[in-house]
Coordinates of C-alpha atoms in Angstrom, one line a residue:
X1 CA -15.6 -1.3 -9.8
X2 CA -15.1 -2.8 -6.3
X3 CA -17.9 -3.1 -3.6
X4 CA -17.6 -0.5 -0.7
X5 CA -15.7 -2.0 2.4
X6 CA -18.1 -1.6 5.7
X7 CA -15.2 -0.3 7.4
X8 CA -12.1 1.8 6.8
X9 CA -10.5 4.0 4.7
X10 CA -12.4 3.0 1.9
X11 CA -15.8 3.7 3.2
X12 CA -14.8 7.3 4.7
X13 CA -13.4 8.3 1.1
X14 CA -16.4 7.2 -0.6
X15 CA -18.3 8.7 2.2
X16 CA -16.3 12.0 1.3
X17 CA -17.4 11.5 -1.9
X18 CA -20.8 11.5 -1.6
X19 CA -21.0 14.6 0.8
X20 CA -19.4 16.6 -1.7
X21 CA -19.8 15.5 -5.1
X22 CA -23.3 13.4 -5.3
X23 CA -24.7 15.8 -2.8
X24 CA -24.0 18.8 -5.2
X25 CA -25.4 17.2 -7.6
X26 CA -28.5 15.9 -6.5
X27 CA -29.5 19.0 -5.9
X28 CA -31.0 18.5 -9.5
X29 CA -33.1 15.7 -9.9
X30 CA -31.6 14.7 -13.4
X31 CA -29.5 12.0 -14.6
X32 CA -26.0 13.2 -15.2
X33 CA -22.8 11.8 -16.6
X34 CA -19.8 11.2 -14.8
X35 CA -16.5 11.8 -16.4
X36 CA -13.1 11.0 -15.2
X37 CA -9.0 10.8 -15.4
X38 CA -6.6 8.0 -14.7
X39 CA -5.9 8.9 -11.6
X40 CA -9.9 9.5 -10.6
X41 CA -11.1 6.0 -12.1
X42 CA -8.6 4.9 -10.0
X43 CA -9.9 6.5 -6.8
X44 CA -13.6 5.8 -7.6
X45 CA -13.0 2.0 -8.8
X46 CA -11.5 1.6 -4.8
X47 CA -14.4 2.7 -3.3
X48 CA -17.7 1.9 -4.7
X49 CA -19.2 0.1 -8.0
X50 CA -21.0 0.9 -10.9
X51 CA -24.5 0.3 -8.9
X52 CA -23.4 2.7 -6.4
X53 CA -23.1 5.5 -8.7
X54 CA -26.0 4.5 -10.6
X55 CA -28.0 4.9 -7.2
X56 CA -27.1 8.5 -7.1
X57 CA -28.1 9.1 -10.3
X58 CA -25.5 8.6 -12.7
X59 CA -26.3 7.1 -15.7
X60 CA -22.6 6.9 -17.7
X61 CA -18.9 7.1 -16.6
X62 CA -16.4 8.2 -19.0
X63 CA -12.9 8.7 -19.4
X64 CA -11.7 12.2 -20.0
X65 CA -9.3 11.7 -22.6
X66 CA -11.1 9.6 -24.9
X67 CA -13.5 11.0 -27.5
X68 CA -16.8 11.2 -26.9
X69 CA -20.1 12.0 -28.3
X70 CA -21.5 15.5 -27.3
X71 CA -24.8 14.9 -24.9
X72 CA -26.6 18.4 -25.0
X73 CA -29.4 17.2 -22.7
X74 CA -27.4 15.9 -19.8
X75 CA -25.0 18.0 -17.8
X76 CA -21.5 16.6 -16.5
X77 CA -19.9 15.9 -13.1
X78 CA -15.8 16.3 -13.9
X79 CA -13.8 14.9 -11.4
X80 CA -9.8 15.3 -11.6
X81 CA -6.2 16.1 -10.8
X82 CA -5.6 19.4 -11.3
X83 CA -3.0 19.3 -13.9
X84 CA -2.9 21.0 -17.2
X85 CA -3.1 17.9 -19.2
X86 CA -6.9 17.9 -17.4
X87 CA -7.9 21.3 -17.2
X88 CA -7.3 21.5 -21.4
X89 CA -9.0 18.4 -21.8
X90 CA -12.3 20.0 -20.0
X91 CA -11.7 23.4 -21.8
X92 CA -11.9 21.5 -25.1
X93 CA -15.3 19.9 -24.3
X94 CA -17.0 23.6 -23.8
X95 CA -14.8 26.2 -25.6
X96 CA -16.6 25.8 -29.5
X97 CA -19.2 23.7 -29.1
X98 CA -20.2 22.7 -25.7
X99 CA -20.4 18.7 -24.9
X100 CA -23.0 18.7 -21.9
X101 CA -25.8 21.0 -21.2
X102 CA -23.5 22.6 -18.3
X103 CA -20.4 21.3 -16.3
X104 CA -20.2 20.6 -12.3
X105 CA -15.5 20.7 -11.3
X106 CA -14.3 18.8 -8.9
X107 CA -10.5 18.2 -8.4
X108 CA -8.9 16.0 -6.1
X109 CA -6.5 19.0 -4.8
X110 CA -5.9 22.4 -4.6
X111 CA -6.0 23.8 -8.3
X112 CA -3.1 26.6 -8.9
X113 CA -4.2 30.3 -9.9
X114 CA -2.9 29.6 -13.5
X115 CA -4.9 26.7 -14.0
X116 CA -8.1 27.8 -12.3
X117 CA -7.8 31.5 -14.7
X118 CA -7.7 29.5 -17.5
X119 CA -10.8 27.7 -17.1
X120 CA -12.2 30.5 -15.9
X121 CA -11.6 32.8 -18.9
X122 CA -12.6 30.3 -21.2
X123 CA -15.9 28.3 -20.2
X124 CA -16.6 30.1 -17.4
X125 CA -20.6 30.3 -18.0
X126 CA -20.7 26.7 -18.6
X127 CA -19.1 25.7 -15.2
X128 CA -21.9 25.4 -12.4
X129 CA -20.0 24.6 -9.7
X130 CA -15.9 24.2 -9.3
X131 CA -14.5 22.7 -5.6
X132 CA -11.1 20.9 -4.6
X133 CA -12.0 18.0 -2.6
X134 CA -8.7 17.0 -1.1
X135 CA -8.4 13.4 -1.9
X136 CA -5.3 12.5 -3.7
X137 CA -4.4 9.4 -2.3
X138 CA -5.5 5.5 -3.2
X139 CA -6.9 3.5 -0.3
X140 CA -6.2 0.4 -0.9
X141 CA -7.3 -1.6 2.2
X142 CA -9.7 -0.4 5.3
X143 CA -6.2 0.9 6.6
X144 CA -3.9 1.0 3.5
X145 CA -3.3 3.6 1.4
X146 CA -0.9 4.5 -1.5
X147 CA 0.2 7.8 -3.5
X148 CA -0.2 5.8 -7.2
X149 CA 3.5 7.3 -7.9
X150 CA 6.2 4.3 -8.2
X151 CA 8.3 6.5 -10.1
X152 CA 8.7 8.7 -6.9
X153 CA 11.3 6.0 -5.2
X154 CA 13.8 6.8 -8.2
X155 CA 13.1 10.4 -8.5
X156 CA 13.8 11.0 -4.0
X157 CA 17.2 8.3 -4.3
X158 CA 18.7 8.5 -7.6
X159 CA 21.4 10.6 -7.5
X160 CA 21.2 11.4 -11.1
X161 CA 17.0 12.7 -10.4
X162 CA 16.6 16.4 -11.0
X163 CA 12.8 16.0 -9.6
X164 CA 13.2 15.3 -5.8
X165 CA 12.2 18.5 -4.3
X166 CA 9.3 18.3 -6.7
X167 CA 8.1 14.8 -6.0
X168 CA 8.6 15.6 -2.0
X169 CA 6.2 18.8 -2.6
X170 CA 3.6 16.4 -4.2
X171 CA 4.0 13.5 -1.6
X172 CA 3.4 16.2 1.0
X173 CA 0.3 17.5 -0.7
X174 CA -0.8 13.6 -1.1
X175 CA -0.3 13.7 2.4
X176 CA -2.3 16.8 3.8
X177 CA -5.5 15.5 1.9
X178 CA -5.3 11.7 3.5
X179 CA -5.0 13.6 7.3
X180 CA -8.1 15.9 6.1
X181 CA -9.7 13.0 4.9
X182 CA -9.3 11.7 8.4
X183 CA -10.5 14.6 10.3
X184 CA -6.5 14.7 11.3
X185 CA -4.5 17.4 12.3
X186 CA -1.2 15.2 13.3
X187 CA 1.9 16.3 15.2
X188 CA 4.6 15.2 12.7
X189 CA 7.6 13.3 13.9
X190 CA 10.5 11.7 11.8
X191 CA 13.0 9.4 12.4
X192 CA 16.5 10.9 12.8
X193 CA 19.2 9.7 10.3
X194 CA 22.3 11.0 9.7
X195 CA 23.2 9.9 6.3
X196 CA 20.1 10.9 4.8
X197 CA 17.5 13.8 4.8
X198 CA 14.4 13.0 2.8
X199 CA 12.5 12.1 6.1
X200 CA 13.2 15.8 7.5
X201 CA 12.1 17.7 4.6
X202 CA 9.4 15.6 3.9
X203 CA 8.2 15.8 7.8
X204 CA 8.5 19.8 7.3
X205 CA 6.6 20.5 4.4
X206 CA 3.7 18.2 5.6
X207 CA 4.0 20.0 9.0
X208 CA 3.9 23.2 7.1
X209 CA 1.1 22.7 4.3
X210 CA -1.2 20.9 7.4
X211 CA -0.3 24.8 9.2
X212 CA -1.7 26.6 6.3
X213 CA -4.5 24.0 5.4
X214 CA -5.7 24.2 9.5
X215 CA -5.6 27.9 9.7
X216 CA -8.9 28.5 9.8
X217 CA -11.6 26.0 10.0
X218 CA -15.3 26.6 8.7
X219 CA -16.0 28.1 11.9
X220 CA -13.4 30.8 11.5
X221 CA -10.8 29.3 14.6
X222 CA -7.9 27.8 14.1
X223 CA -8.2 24.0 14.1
X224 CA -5.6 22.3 17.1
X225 CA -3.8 19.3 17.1
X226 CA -5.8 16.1 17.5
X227 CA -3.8 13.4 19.5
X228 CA -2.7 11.0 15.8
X229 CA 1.0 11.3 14.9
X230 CA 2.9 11.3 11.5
X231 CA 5.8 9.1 11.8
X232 CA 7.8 9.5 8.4
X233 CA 10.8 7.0 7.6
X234 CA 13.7 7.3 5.2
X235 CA 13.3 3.9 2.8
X236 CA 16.4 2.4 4.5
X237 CA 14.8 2.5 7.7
X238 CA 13.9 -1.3 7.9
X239 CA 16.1 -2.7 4.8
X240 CA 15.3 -6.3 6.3
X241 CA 11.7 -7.0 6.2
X242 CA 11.2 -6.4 2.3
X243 CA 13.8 -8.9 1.7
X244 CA 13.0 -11.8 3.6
X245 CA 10.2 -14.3 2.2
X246 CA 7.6 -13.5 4.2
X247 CA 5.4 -16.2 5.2
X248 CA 1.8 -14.2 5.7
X249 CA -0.5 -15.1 3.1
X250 CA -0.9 -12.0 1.4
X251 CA 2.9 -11.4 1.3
X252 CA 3.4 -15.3 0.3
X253 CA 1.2 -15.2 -2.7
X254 CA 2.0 -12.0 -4.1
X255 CA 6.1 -12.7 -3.8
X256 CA 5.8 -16.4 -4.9
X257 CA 2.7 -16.3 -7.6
X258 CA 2.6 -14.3 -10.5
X259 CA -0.2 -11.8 -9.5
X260 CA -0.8 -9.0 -11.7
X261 CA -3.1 -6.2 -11.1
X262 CA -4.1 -8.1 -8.2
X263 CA -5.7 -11.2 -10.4
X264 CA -4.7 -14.8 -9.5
X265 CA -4.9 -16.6 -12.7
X266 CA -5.0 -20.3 -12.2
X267 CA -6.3 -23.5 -13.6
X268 CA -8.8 -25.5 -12.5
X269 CA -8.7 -29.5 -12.4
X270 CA -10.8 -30.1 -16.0
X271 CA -7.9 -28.0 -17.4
X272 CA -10.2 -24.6 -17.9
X273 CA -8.1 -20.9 -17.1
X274 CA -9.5 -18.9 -14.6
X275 CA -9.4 -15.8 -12.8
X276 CA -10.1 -14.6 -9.4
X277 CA -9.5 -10.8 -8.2
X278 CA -8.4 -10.3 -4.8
X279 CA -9.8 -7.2 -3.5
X280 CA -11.9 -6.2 -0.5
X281 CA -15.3 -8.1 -2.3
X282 CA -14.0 -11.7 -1.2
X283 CA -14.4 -11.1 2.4
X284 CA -12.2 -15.2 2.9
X285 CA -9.3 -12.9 1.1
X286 CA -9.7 -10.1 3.9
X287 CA -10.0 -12.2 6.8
X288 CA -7.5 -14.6 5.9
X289 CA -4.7 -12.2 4.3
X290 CA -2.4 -11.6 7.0
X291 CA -2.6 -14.7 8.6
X292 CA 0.0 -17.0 9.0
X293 CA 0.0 -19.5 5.7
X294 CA 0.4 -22.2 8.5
X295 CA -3.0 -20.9 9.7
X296 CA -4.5 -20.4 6.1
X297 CA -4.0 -23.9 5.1
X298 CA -5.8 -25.1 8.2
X299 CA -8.4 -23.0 8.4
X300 CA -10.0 -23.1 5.0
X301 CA -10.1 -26.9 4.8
X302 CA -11.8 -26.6 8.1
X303 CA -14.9 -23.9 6.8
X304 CA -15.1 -26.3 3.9
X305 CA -16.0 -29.2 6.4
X306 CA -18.1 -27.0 8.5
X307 CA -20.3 -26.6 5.1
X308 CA -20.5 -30.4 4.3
X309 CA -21.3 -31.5 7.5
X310 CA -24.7 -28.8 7.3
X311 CA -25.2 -31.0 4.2
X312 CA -24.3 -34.2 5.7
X313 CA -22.1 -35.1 3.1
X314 CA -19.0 -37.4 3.7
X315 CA -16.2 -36.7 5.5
X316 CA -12.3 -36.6 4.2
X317 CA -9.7 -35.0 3.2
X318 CA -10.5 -31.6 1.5
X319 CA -8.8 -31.4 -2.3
X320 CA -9.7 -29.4 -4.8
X321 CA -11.1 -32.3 -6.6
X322 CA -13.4 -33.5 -3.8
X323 CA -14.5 -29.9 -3.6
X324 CA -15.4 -29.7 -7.6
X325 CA -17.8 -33.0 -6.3
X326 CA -19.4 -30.9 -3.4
X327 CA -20.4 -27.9 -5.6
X328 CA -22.2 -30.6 -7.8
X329 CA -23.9 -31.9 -5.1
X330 CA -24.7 -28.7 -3.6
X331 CA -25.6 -26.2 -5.8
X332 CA -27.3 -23.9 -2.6
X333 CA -24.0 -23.8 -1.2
X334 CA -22.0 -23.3 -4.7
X335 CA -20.8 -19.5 -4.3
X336 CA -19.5 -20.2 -0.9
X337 CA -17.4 -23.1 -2.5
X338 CA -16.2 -21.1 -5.3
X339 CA -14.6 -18.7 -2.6
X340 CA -13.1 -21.2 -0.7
X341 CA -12.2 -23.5 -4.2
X342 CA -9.8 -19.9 -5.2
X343 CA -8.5 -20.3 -2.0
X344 CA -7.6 -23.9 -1.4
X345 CA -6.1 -23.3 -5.0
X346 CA -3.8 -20.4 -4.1
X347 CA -3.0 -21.6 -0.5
X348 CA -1.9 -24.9 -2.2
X349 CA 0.1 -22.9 -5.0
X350 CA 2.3 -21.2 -2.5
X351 CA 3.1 -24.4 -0.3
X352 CA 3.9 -25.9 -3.5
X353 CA 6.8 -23.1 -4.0
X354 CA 7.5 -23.2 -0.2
X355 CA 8.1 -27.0 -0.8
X356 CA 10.1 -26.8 -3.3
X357 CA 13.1 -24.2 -2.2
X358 CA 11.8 -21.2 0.1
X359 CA 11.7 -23.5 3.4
X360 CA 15.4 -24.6 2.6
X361 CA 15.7 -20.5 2.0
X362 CA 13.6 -19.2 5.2
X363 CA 16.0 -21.0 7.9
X364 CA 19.3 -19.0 6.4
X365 CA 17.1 -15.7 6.0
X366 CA 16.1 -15.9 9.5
X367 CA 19.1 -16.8 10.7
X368 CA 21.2 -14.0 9.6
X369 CA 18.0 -11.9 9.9
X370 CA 17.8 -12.0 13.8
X371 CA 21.0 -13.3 14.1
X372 CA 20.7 -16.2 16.1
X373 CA 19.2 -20.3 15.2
X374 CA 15.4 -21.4 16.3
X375 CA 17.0 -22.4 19.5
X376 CA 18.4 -18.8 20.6
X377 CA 22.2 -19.8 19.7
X378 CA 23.7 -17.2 18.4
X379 CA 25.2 -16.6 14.8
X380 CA 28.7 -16.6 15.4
X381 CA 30.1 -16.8 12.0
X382 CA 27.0 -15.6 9.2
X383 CA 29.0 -16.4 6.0
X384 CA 28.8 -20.4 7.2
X385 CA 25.0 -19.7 7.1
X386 CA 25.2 -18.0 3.2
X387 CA 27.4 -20.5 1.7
X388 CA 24.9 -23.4 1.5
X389 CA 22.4 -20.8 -0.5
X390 CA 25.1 -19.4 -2.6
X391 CA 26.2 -23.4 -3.5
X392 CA 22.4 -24.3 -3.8
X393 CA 20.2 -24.4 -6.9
X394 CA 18.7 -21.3 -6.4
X395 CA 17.5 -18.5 -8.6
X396 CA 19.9 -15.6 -8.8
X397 CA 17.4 -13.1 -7.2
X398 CA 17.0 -15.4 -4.1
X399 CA 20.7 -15.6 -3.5
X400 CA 20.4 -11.5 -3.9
X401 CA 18.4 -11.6 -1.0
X402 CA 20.3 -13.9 0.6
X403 CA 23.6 -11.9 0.2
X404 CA 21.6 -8.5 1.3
X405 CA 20.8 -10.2 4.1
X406 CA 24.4 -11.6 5.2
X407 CA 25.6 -7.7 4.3
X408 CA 22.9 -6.1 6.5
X409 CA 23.7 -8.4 9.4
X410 CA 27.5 -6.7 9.4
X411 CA 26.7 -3.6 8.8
X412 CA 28.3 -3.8 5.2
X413 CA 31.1 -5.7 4.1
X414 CA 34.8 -5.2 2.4
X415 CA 34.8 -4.2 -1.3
X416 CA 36.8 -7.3 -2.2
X417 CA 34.0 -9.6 -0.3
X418 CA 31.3 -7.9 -2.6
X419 CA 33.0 -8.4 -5.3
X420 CA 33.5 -12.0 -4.7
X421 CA 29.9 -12.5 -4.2
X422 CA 29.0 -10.9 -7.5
X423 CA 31.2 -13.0 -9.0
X424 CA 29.9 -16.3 -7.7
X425 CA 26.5 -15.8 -8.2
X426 CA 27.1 -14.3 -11.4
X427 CA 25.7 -10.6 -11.7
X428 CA 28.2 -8.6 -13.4
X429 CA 25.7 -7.1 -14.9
X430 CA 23.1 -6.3 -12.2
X431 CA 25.6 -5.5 -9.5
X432 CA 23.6 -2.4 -8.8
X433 CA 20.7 -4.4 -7.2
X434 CA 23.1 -4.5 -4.1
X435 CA 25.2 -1.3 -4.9
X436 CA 22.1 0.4 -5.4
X437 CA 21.2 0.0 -1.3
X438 CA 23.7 2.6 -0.3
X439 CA 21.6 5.6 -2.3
X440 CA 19.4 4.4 0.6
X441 CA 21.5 5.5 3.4
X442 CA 22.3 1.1 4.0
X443 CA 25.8 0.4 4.2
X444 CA 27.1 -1.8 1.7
X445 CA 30.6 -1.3 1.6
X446 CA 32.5 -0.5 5.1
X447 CA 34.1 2.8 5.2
X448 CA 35.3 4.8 8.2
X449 CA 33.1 7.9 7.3
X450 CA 29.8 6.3 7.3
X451 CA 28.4 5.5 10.4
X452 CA 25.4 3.3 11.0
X453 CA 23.8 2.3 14.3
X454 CA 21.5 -0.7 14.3
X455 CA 18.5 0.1 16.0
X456 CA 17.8 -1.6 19.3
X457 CA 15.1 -4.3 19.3
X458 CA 12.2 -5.4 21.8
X459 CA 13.4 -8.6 23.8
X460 CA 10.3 -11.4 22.0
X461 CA 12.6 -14.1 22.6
X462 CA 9.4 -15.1 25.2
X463 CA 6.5 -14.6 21.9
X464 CA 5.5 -17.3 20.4
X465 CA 6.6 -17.6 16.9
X466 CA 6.7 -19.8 13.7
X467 CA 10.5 -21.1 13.2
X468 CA 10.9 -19.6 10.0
X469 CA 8.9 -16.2 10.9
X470 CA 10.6 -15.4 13.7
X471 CA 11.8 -11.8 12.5
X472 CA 9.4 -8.8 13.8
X473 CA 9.7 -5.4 11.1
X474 CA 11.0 -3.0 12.9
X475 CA 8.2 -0.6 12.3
X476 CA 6.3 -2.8 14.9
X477 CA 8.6 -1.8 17.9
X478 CA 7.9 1.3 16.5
X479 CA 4.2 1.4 16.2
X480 CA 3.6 -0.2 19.9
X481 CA 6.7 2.7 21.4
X482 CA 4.3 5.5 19.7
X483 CA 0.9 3.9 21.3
X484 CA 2.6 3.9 24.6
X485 CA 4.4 7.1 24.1
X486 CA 8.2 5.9 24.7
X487 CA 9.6 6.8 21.7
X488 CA 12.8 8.9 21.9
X489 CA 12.5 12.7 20.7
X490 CA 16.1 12.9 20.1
X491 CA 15.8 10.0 17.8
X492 CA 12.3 10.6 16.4
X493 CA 12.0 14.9 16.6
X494 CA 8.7 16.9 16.9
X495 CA 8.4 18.8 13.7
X496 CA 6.0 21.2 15.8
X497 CA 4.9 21.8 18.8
X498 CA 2.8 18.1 20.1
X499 CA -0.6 17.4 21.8
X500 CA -0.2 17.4 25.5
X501 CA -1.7 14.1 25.2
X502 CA 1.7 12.5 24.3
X503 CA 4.0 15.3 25.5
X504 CA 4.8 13.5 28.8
X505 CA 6.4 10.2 29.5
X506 CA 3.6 8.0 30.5
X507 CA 1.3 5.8 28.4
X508 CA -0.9 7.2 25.9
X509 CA -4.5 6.9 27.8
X510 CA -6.4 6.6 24.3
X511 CA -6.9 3.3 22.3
X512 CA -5.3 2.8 18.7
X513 CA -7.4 4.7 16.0
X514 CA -8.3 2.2 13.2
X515 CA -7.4 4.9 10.6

């Protein structure tokens, strides 16, 4: 299990935790066991380790779905989703012979009246305590979080799902718990589109479940608004940035390397595999991950010289052998060298691919991207600046991008043009990865009916910018319009009534929140 971050999201949900789970249960001053779903291991495995539980007292973590052996001494702390699937697999741990002296509930949500009777009728007088927590979200950085559902993108845009109303429902319950995680109640805003709906009827059932979840606070009053907003875009809002190789390091390495389950795999120079997890315990990985790789491959070369020159040990070029030399010589300094050894590795990795064909790539993406060269000329014709990727040795998916990217920067293109590009980069076959766009509300094909405004951009011709990053995600003109409170309500509507505190046109008088 990871370490706790000292800041963040993941420190207030383990926080969370703690103040309602542990503290239940410590109560008792007995060693209990700690048993848990998927989804829950999940949630726990973000935000503390194994030592952390152990320092509350809990001696064994188990998986709820796997057999175990009956512990009549101990009692049990059960923390899950409130599914069936969960609430049978408890019921069968107590209903003929009970597993654990007595049982402590905890679900991440609310549990329905069908599930909770159930339980109820059948264990009740083992079950000493049975709350909903509201956490049913995964932080995955100090201010990152994900609902642990890929399968929702299909079931919202498919237009063969039967389960969109259903997934939106959940998302919006995901939702409520992560603002009253945060001590949020949000005024709820969307971005207007319209081709496409999802955003509104998301934005109103959040708006309506945070109503009914605020009603009444533990003091009996009704909770106000606090000054955060909800902003909640369709997935077509922005369909450039996912597209383009992005050049952070973070972004780099995860596009470029094959990194599963967030593990760099790698080999080191006396031919030995290894592995390094990048999570929120290597603290190089969290300062350096949205950096610049320019940045990245200057800075850790330079902390590696910083720690040979303490050890006055010769200066030169930093290589991973030379570094394999140091930690030989320096065994005092050898964990700090390890961290910056899986870094050197993996910076080096991805400069090798950018080498090879993504800085001959990054010019054309950025071109048609913002739609003008390095030196501000404009792109007047943007097929002469596809053609030399289509006639170059690239892989098909990279001229996918490329083509996406010529299509977005006209607003779609004629059936017979698509067709031709399908053709030439031959994928007959996967012609829905561009087809598939317009389920997205992104024009593809030009047709009279379907209307699409670009969105206007911030002027940053005066920022200073790498030559092939010099596209901005639209979500950042975004972000810094909601901080100073000029963004449009006819293009971004209040769901509900708004805090006075951004009701007016002036800036927002309050800094930005971290979470």
């Amino acid at each position: 299990m990871a370490a706790v971050s000292d800041h963040g999201l993941k420190r207030i949900v383990w926080k969370r935790i703690k103040d309602t789970i542990i503290a239940d249960c410590k109560k008792s001053e007995v060693w209990k066991i700690l048993i848990l779903d998927p989804f829950t291991t999940k949630l726990l495995s973000s935000c503390c380790k194994m030592s952390d539980l152990m320092e509350e007292r809990i001696t064994i973590v188990e998986d709820l779905f796997k057999s175990r052996e009956p512990v009549l001494e101990m009692k049990a702390i059960y923390f899950m989703t409130p599914t069936s699937k969960c609430v049978d697999a408890f019921i069968a741990d107590f209903k003929s012979k009970p597993k654990y002296k007595s049982a402590y509930v905890y679900f991440t949500d609310y549990c329905p009246d069908d599930l909770f009777n159930k339980m109820k009728s059948s264990c009740a007088k083992h079950i000493r305590v049975c709350k909903e927590i509201n956490i049913s979200f995964l932080p995955q950085e100090a201010q990152v979080f994900t609902c642990d559902d890929p399968g929702a993108f299909r079931r919202i845009y498919s237009p063969h799902s039967q389960d969109k109303s259903k997934t939106l429902e959940t998302l919006a319950d995901q939702l409520v718990t992560l603002c009253a995680t945060l001590n949020e109640y949000p005024g709820v805003r969307y971005k207007k589109d319209n081709n496409m709906q999802n955003a509104k009827t998301l934005a109103e059932l959040v708006d309506n479940k945070l109503a009914r979840h605020y009603e009444l606070d533990d003091s009996g009053k009704k909770k106000e608004k606090t000054q955060a907003q909800l902003l909640i875009v369709e997935r077509g809002f922005d369909p450039v940035s996912p597209i383009l190789h992005e050049l952070t390091y973070q972004a780099m390495a995860y596009d470029l390397i094959d990194i599963q389950n967030d593990t760099y795999r790698y080999k080191s120079k006396d031919g030995s595999e290894k592995h390094a997890l990048l999570n929120e315990d290597d603290m190089l990985w969290v300062k350096l991950r949205h950096h610049h790789i320019a940045e990245v491959s200057e800075q850790i070369p330079k902390m590696v010289k910083e720690i040979s020159a303490s050890k006055k040990q010769p200066d030169g070029k930093i290589t991973i052998s030379n570094l394999a030399q140091m930690m030989k010589k320096m065994p005092s300094f050898r964990k700090q060298l390890t961290e910056k050894t899986i870094h050197l590795q993996l910076a080096e990795d991805c400069m090798k691919h950018f080498s090879n064909n993504v800085e001959k790539l990054c010019k054309a993406e950025q071109d048609l991207a913002v739609g003008a060269d390095a030196d501000g000329t404009k792109v007047k014709d943007p097929m002469r600046t596809l053609l030399p990727v289509l006639l170059n040795p690239f892989s098909k998916h990279d001229k996918i991008r490329a083509v996406l990217l010529y299509i977005f920067s006209l607003s779609g293109t004629t059936d017979e043009n698509l067709n031709k590009f399908i053709q030439h980069v031959k994928i007959e076959d996967e012609r829905e990865f561009i087809l598939n766009w317009k389920e997205l509300g992104v024009p593809i094909i030009t047709t009279a009916s379907f209307f699409s405004r670009k969105p206007n951009r911030k002027d940053r011709s005066q920022e200073e910018t790498y030559n092939l990053s010099r596209w901005t995600p639209v979500i950042k003109d975004v972000m810094e319009d909601a901080v100073e409170n000029k963004l449009d309500s006819r293009d971004w509507p209040h769901q509900s009534e708004c805090p006075a505190a951004w009701n007016g046109s002036g800036a927002v008088r309050w800094g930005i929140r971290k979470n």
